[in-house]
Short mmCIF file of C-alpha atoms and ligand atoms in Angstrom, two decimals:
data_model
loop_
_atom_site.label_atom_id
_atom_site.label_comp_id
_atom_site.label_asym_id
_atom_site.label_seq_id
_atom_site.Cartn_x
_atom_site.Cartn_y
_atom_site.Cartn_z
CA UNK A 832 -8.22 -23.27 26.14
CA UNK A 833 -7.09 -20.15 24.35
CA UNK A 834 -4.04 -18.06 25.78
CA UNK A 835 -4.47 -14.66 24.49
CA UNK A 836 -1.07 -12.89 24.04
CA UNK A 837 -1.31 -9.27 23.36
CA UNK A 838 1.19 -7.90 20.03
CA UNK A 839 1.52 -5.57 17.91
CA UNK A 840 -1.74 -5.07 15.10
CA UNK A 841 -0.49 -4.67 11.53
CA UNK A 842 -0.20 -1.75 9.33
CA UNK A 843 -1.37 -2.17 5.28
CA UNK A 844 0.15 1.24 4.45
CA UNK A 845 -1.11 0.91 0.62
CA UNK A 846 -4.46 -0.57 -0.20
CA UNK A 847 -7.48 -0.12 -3.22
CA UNK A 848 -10.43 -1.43 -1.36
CA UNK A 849 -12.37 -2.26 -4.37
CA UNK A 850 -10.06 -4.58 -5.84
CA UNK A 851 -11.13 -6.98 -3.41
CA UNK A 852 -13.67 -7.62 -5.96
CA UNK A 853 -11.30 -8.76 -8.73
CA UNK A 854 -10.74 -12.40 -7.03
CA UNK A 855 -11.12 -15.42 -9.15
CA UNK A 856 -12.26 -12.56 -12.54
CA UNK A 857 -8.92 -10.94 -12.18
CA UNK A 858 -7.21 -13.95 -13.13
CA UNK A 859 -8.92 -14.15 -16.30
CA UNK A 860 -6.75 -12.08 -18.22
CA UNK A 861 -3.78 -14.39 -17.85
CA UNK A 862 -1.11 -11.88 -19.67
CA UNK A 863 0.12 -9.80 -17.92
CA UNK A 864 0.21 -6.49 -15.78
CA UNK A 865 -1.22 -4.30 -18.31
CA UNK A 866 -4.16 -6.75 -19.28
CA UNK A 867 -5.25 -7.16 -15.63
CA UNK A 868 -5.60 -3.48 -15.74
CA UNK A 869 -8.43 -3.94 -18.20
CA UNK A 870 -10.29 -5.64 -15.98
CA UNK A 871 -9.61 -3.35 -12.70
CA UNK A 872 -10.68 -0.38 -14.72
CA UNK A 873 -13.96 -2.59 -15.93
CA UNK A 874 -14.36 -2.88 -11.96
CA UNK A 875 -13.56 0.75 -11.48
CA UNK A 876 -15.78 2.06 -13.73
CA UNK A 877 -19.13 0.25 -12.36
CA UNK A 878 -18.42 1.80 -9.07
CA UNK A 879 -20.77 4.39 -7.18
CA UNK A 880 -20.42 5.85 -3.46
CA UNK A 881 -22.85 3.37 -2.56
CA UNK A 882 -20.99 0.42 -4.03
CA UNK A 883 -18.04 1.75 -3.24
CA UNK A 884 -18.76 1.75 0.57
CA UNK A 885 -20.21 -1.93 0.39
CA UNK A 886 -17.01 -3.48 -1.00
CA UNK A 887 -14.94 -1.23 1.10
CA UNK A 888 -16.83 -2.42 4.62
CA UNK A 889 -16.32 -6.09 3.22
CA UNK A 890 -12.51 -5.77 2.44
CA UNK A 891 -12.09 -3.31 6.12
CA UNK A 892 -14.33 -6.19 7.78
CA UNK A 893 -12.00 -9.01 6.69
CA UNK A 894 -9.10 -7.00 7.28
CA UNK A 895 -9.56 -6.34 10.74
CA UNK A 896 -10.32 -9.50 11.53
CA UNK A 897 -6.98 -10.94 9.60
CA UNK A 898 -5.16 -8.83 12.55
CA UNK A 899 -4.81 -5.49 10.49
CA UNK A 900 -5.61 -1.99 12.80
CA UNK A 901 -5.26 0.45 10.66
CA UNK A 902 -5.11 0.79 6.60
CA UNK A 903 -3.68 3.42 4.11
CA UNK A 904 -6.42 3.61 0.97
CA UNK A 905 -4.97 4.76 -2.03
CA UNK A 906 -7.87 6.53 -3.55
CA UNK A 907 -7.87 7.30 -7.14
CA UNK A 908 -11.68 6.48 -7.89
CA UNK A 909 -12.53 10.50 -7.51
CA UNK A 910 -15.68 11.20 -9.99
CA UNK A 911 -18.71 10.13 -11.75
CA UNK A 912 -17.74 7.69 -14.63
CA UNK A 913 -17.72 10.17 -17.62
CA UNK A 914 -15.17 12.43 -15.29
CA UNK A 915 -17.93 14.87 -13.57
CA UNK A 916 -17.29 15.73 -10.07
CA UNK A 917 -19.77 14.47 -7.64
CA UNK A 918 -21.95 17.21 -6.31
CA UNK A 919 -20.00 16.51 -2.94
CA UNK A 920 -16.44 16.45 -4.69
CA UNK A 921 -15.39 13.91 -2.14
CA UNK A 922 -18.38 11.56 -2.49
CA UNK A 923 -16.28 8.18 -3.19
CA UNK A 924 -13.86 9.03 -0.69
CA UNK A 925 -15.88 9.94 2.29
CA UNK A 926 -17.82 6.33 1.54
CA UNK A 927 -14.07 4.87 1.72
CA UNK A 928 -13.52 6.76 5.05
CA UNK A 929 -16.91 6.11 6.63
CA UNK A 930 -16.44 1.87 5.50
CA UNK A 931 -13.33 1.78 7.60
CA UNK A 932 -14.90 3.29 10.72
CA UNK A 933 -18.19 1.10 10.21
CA UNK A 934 -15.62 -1.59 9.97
CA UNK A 935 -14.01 -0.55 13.62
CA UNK A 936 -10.81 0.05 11.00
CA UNK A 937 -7.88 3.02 11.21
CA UNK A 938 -8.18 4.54 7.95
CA UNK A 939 -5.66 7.04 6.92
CA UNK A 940 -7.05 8.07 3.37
CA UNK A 941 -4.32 8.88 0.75
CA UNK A 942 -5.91 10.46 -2.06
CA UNK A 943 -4.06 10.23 -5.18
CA UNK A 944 -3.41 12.43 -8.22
CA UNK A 945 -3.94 10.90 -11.74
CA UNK A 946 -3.46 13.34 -14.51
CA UNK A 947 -3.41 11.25 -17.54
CA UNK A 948 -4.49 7.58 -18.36
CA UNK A 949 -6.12 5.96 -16.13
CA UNK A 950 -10.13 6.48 -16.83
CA UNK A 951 -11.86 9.75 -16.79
CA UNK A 952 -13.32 9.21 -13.25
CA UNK A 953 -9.36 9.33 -11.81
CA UNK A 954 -8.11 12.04 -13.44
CA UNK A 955 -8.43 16.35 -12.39
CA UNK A 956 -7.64 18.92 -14.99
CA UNK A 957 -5.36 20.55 -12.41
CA UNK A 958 -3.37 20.16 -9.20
CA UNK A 959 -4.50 22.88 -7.82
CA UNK A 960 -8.09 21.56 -8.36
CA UNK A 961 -7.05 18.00 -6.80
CA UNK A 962 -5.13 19.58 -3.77
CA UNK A 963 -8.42 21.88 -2.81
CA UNK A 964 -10.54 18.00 -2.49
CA UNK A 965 -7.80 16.93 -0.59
CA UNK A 966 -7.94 20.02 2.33
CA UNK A 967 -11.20 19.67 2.51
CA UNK A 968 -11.04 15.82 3.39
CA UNK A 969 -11.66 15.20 7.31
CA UNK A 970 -8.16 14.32 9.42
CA UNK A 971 -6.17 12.12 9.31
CA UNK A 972 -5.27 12.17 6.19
CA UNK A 973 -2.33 12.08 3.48
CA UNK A 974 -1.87 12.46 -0.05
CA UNK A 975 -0.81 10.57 -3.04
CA UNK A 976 0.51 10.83 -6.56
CA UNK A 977 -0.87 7.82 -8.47
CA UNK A 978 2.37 7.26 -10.20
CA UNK A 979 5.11 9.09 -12.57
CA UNK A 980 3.23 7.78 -15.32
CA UNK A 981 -0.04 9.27 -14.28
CA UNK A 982 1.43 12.95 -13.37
CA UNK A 983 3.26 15.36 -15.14
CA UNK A 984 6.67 16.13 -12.87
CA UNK A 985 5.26 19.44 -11.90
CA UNK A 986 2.54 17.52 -10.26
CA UNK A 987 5.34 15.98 -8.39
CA UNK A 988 6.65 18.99 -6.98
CA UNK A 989 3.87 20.34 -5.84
CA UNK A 990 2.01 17.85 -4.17
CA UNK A 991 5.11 17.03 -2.10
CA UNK A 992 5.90 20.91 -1.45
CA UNK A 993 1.61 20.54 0.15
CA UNK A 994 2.30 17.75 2.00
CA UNK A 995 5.83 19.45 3.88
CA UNK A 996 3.47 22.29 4.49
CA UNK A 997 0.77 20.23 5.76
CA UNK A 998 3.25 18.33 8.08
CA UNK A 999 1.26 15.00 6.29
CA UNK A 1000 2.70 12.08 5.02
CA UNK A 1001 2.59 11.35 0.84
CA UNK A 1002 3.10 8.11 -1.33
CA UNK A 1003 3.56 7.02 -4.92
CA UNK A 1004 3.68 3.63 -7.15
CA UNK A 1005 6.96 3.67 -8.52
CA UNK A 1006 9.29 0.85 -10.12
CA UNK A 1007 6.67 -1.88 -10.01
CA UNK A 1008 6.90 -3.00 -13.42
CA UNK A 1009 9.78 -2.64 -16.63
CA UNK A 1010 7.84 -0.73 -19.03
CA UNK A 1011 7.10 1.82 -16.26
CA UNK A 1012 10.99 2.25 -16.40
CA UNK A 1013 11.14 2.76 -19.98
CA UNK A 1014 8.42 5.02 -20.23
CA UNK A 1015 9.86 7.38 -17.43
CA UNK A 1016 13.80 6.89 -18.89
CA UNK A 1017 12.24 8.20 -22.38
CA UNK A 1018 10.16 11.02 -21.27
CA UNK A 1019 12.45 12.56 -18.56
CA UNK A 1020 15.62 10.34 -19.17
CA UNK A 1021 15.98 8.85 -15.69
CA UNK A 1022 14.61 6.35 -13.38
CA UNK A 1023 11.03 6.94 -11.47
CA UNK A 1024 13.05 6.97 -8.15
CA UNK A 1025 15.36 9.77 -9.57
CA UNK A 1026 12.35 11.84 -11.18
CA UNK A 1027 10.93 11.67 -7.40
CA UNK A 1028 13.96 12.75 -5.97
CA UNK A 1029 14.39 15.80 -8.22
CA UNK A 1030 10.76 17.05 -7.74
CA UNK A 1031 11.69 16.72 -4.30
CA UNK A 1032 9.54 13.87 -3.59
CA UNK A 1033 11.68 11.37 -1.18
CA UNK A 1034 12.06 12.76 1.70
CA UNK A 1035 11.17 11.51 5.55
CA UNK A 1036 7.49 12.17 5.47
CA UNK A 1037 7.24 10.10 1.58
CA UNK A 1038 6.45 6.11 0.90
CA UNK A 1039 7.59 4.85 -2.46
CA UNK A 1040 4.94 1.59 -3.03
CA UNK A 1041 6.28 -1.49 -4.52
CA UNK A 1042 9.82 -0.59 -5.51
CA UNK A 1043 10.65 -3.30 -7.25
CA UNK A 1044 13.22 -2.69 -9.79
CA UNK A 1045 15.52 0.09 -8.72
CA UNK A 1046 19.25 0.60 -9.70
CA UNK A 1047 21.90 0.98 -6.46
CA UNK A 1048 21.50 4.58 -7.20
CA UNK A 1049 18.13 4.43 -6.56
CA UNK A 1050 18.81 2.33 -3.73
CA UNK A 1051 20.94 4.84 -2.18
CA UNK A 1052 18.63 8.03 -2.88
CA UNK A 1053 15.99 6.07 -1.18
CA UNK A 1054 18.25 5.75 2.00
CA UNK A 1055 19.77 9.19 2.07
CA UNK A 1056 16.51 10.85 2.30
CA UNK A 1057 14.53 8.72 4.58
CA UNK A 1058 12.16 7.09 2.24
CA UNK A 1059 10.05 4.09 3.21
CA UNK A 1060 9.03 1.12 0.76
CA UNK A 1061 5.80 -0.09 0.61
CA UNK A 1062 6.11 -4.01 -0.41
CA UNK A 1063 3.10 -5.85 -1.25
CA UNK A 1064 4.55 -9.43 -1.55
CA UNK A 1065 1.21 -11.71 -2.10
CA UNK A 1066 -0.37 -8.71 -4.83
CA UNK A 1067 3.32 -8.62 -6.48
CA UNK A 1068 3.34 -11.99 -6.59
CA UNK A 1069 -0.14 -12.49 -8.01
CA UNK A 1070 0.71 -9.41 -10.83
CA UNK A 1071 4.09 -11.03 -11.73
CA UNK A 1072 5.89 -7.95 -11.03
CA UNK A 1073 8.65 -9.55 -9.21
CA UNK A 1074 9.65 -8.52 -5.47
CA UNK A 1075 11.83 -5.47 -4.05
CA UNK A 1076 15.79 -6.30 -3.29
CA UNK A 1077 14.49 -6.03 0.78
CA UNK A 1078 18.40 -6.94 1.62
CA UNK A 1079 19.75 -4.09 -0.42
CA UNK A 1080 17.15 -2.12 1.26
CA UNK A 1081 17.81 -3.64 5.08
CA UNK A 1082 21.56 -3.04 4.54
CA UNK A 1083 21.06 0.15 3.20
CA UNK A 1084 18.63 1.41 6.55
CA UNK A 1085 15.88 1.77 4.07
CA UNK A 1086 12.48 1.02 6.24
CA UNK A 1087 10.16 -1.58 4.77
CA UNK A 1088 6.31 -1.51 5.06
CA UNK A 1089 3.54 -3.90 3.99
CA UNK A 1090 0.36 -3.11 1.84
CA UNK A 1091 -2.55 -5.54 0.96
CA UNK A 1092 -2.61 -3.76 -2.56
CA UNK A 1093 -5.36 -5.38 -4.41
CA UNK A 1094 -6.82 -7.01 -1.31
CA UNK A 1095 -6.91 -10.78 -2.44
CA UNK A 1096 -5.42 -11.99 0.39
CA UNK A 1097 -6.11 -10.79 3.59
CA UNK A 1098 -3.78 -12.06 6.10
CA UNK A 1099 -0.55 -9.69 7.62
CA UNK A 1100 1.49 -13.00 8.61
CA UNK A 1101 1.30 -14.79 4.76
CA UNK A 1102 2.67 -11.25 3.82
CA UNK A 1103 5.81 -10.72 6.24
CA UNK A 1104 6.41 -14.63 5.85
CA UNK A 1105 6.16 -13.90 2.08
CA UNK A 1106 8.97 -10.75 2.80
CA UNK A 1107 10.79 -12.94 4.56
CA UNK A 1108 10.87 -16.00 2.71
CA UNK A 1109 11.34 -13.93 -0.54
CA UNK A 1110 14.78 -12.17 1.28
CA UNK A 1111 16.10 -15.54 1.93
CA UNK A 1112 15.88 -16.97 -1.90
CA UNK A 1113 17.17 -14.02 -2.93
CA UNK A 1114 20.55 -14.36 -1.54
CA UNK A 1115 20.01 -17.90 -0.48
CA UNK A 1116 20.61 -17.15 3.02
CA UNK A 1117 18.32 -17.53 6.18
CA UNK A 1118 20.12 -14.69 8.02
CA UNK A 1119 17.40 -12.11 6.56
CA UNK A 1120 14.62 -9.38 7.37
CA UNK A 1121 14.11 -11.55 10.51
CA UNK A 1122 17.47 -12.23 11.77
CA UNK A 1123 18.01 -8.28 11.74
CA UNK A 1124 15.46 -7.13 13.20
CA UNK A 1125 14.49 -10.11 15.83
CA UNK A 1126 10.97 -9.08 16.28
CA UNK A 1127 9.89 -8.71 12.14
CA UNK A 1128 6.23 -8.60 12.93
CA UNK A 1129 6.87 -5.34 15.38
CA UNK A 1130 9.08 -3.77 12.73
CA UNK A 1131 6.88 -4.32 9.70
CA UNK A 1132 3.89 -2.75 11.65
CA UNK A 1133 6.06 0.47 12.83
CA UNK A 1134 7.70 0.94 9.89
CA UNK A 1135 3.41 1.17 8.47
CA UNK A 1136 2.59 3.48 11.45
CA UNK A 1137 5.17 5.88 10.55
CA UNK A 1138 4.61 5.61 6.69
CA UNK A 1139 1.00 7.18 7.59
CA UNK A 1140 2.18 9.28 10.04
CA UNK A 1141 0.72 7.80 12.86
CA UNK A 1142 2.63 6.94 16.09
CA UNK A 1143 1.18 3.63 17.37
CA UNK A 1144 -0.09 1.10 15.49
CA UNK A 1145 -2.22 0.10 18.17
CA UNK A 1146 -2.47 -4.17 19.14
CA UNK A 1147 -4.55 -7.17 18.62
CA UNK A 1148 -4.75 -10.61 20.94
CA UNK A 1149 -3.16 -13.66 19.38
CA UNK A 1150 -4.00 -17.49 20.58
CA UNK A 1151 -1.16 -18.61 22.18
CA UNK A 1152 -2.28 -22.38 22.10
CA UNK A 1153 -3.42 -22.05 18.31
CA UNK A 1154 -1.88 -25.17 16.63
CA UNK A 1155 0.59 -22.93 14.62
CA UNK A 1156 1.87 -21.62 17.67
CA UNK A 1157 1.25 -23.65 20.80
CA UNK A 1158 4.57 -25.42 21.93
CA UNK A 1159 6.57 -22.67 20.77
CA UNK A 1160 8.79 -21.44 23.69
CA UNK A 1161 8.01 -17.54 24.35
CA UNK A 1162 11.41 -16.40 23.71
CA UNK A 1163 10.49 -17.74 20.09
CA UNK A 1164 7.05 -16.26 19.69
CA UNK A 1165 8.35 -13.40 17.31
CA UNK A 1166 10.29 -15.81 15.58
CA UNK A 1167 6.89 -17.75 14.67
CA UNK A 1168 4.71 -14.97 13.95
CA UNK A 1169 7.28 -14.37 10.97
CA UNK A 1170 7.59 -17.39 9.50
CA UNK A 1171 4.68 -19.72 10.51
CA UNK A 1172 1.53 -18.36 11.62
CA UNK A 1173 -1.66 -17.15 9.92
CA UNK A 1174 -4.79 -15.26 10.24
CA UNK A 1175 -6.68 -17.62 12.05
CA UNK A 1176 -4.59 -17.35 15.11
CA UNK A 1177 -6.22 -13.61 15.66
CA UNK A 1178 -8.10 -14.03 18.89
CA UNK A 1179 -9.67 -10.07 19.36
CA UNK A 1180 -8.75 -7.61 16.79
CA UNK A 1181 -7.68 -4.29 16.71
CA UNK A 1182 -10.13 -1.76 18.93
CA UNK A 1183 -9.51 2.11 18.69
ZN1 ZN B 1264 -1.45 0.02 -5.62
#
């Protein structure tokens, strides 16, 4: 007999939908970071609003039912494939938005600026051009910069002085992988972290995704202005970028949010055991994420509501006599959905 018990549904504040198609023919480029890219761009260049929606409603589909209620799409796949608009400018992202709600999925879209690199179908000449898709894109939505090495630090400033007067919430890649650093320490002679604080970036309404390999400076800047930090433990593990310092950022106040990323894995408990467990081997301790905050699960999915700018993350049911959970006392139930459940213990998922 199932017992449903009613919690919290999860929050992926930073995903790319179509990336659920690199499983299994991602892993062919066994490298690294930067030859994986070669075969997301392959991927993102064979993409039209039509496929685009298909492999978006798959990845929303299996997301909802993995006990997610709401996502945050980073959307960078703008134009046609040689870099022409679409004759609706917003083609590929209106097919994102429209997957999600066929899906019965939140979607808060986050489109994203990409100046340079990248493929032609990413990129605008201009911010102003970029910022003029983005206001015309139906509510709710934020807005992204793709990364310090995708936009000049102009870019920066102005897409953060839009969202603070749009009142909407903005997010950027930043300190995911080394090179990353050394690119941004030779072209503007700091960190990515300090770049976005001196465009005026961070700030209480800003995600940083990934931030993986930040200095105690950037530790600190992150704190002091109210930053959250994406973490996207199964896709940073699969990339071999590492994993974020998350007890530098607890004991710092810095808020810490989950993202599905590139969508291989769809299941909210693997990732905040995955925060967890990662936390504990890094100081070799178990008094962690979970130990501060009691009920991880419920943190983890507020600190993704507030990252988009959206109050309640809504709930799912969970099955109370699932193997992975039945015989746990109740006063322990948070305590297990952090560190031993899974996917398949969703009974009804997330309904708007
Ligand atoms: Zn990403």
């Amino acid at each position: 007999m199932a017992t449903p018990v009613r919690i919290a549904a999860m929050v992926s504040a930073h995903s790319h939908a179509f990336q659920r198609d690199l499983r299994g023919v991602g892993e062919r480029s066994d490298d690294d970071f930067w030859g994986w890219r070669g075969a997301m761009y392959a991927l993102a260049d064979a993409l039209d609003p039509d496929g685009m929606y298909e492999v978006a409603l798959r990845n929303y589909a299996a997301m909802r039912a993995a006990g997610y209620g709401t996502v945050g799409e980073f959307h960078y796949v703008h134009h046609n494939p040689d870099g022409t608009p679409y004759d609706e400018p917003n083609a590929m992202a209106l097919a994102v938005a429209r997957a999600a709600r066929d899906a019965g999925l939140r979607i808060v879209l986050l489109p994203a600026a990409y100046a340079r690199g990248g493929r032609p179908r990413f990129r605008d000449a201009d911010v102003d051009t970029f910022l003029a898709r983005v206001d015309a894109l139906p509510e709710p939505h934020g807005v992204a910069a793709h990364s310090a090495r995708a936009v000049p630090e102009s870019w920066l400033r102005e897409i953060a002085e839009y969202s603070e007067a749009k009142g909407i919430v903005r997010h950027v890649h930043a300190s995911e992988q080394p090179r990353e650093l050394e690119e941004c320490q030779a072209e503007h002679g700091c960190s990515p972290i300090e770049l976005l604080h001196r465009t005026g970036f961070l700030g209480p309404r800003a995600s940083v995704v990934h931030g993986i390999h930040v200095s105690v400076r950037d530790i600190a800047l992150l704190a002091e202005t109210g930053t959250t930090v994406v973490s996207c433990p199964t896709t940073e593990g699969n990339l071999g970028d590492g994993f974020p310092p998350a007890l530098a950022y607890r004991d710092a106040g810095v808020p810490l949010a989950i993202g599905t990323d590139e969508n291989l894995v769809l299941d909210p408990f693997e990732e905040v055991r995955e925060l967890e467990t990662l936390a504990r081997r890094e100081r070799r301790t178990r008094h962690a994420l979970l130990a501060h905050h009691g009920d991880l699960w419920a943190a983890v999915a507020q600190a993704g509501a507030a990252s988009l700018g959206i109050g309640d993350p809504g709930t799912i049911e969970v099955d109370r006599e699932h193997p992975r959970l039945a015989g746990v006392g109740d006063e322990d139930l948070p305590r297990a959905l952090a560190t031993c459940a899974g996917a398949d213990v969703v009974l009804s998922p997330f309904t708007d």
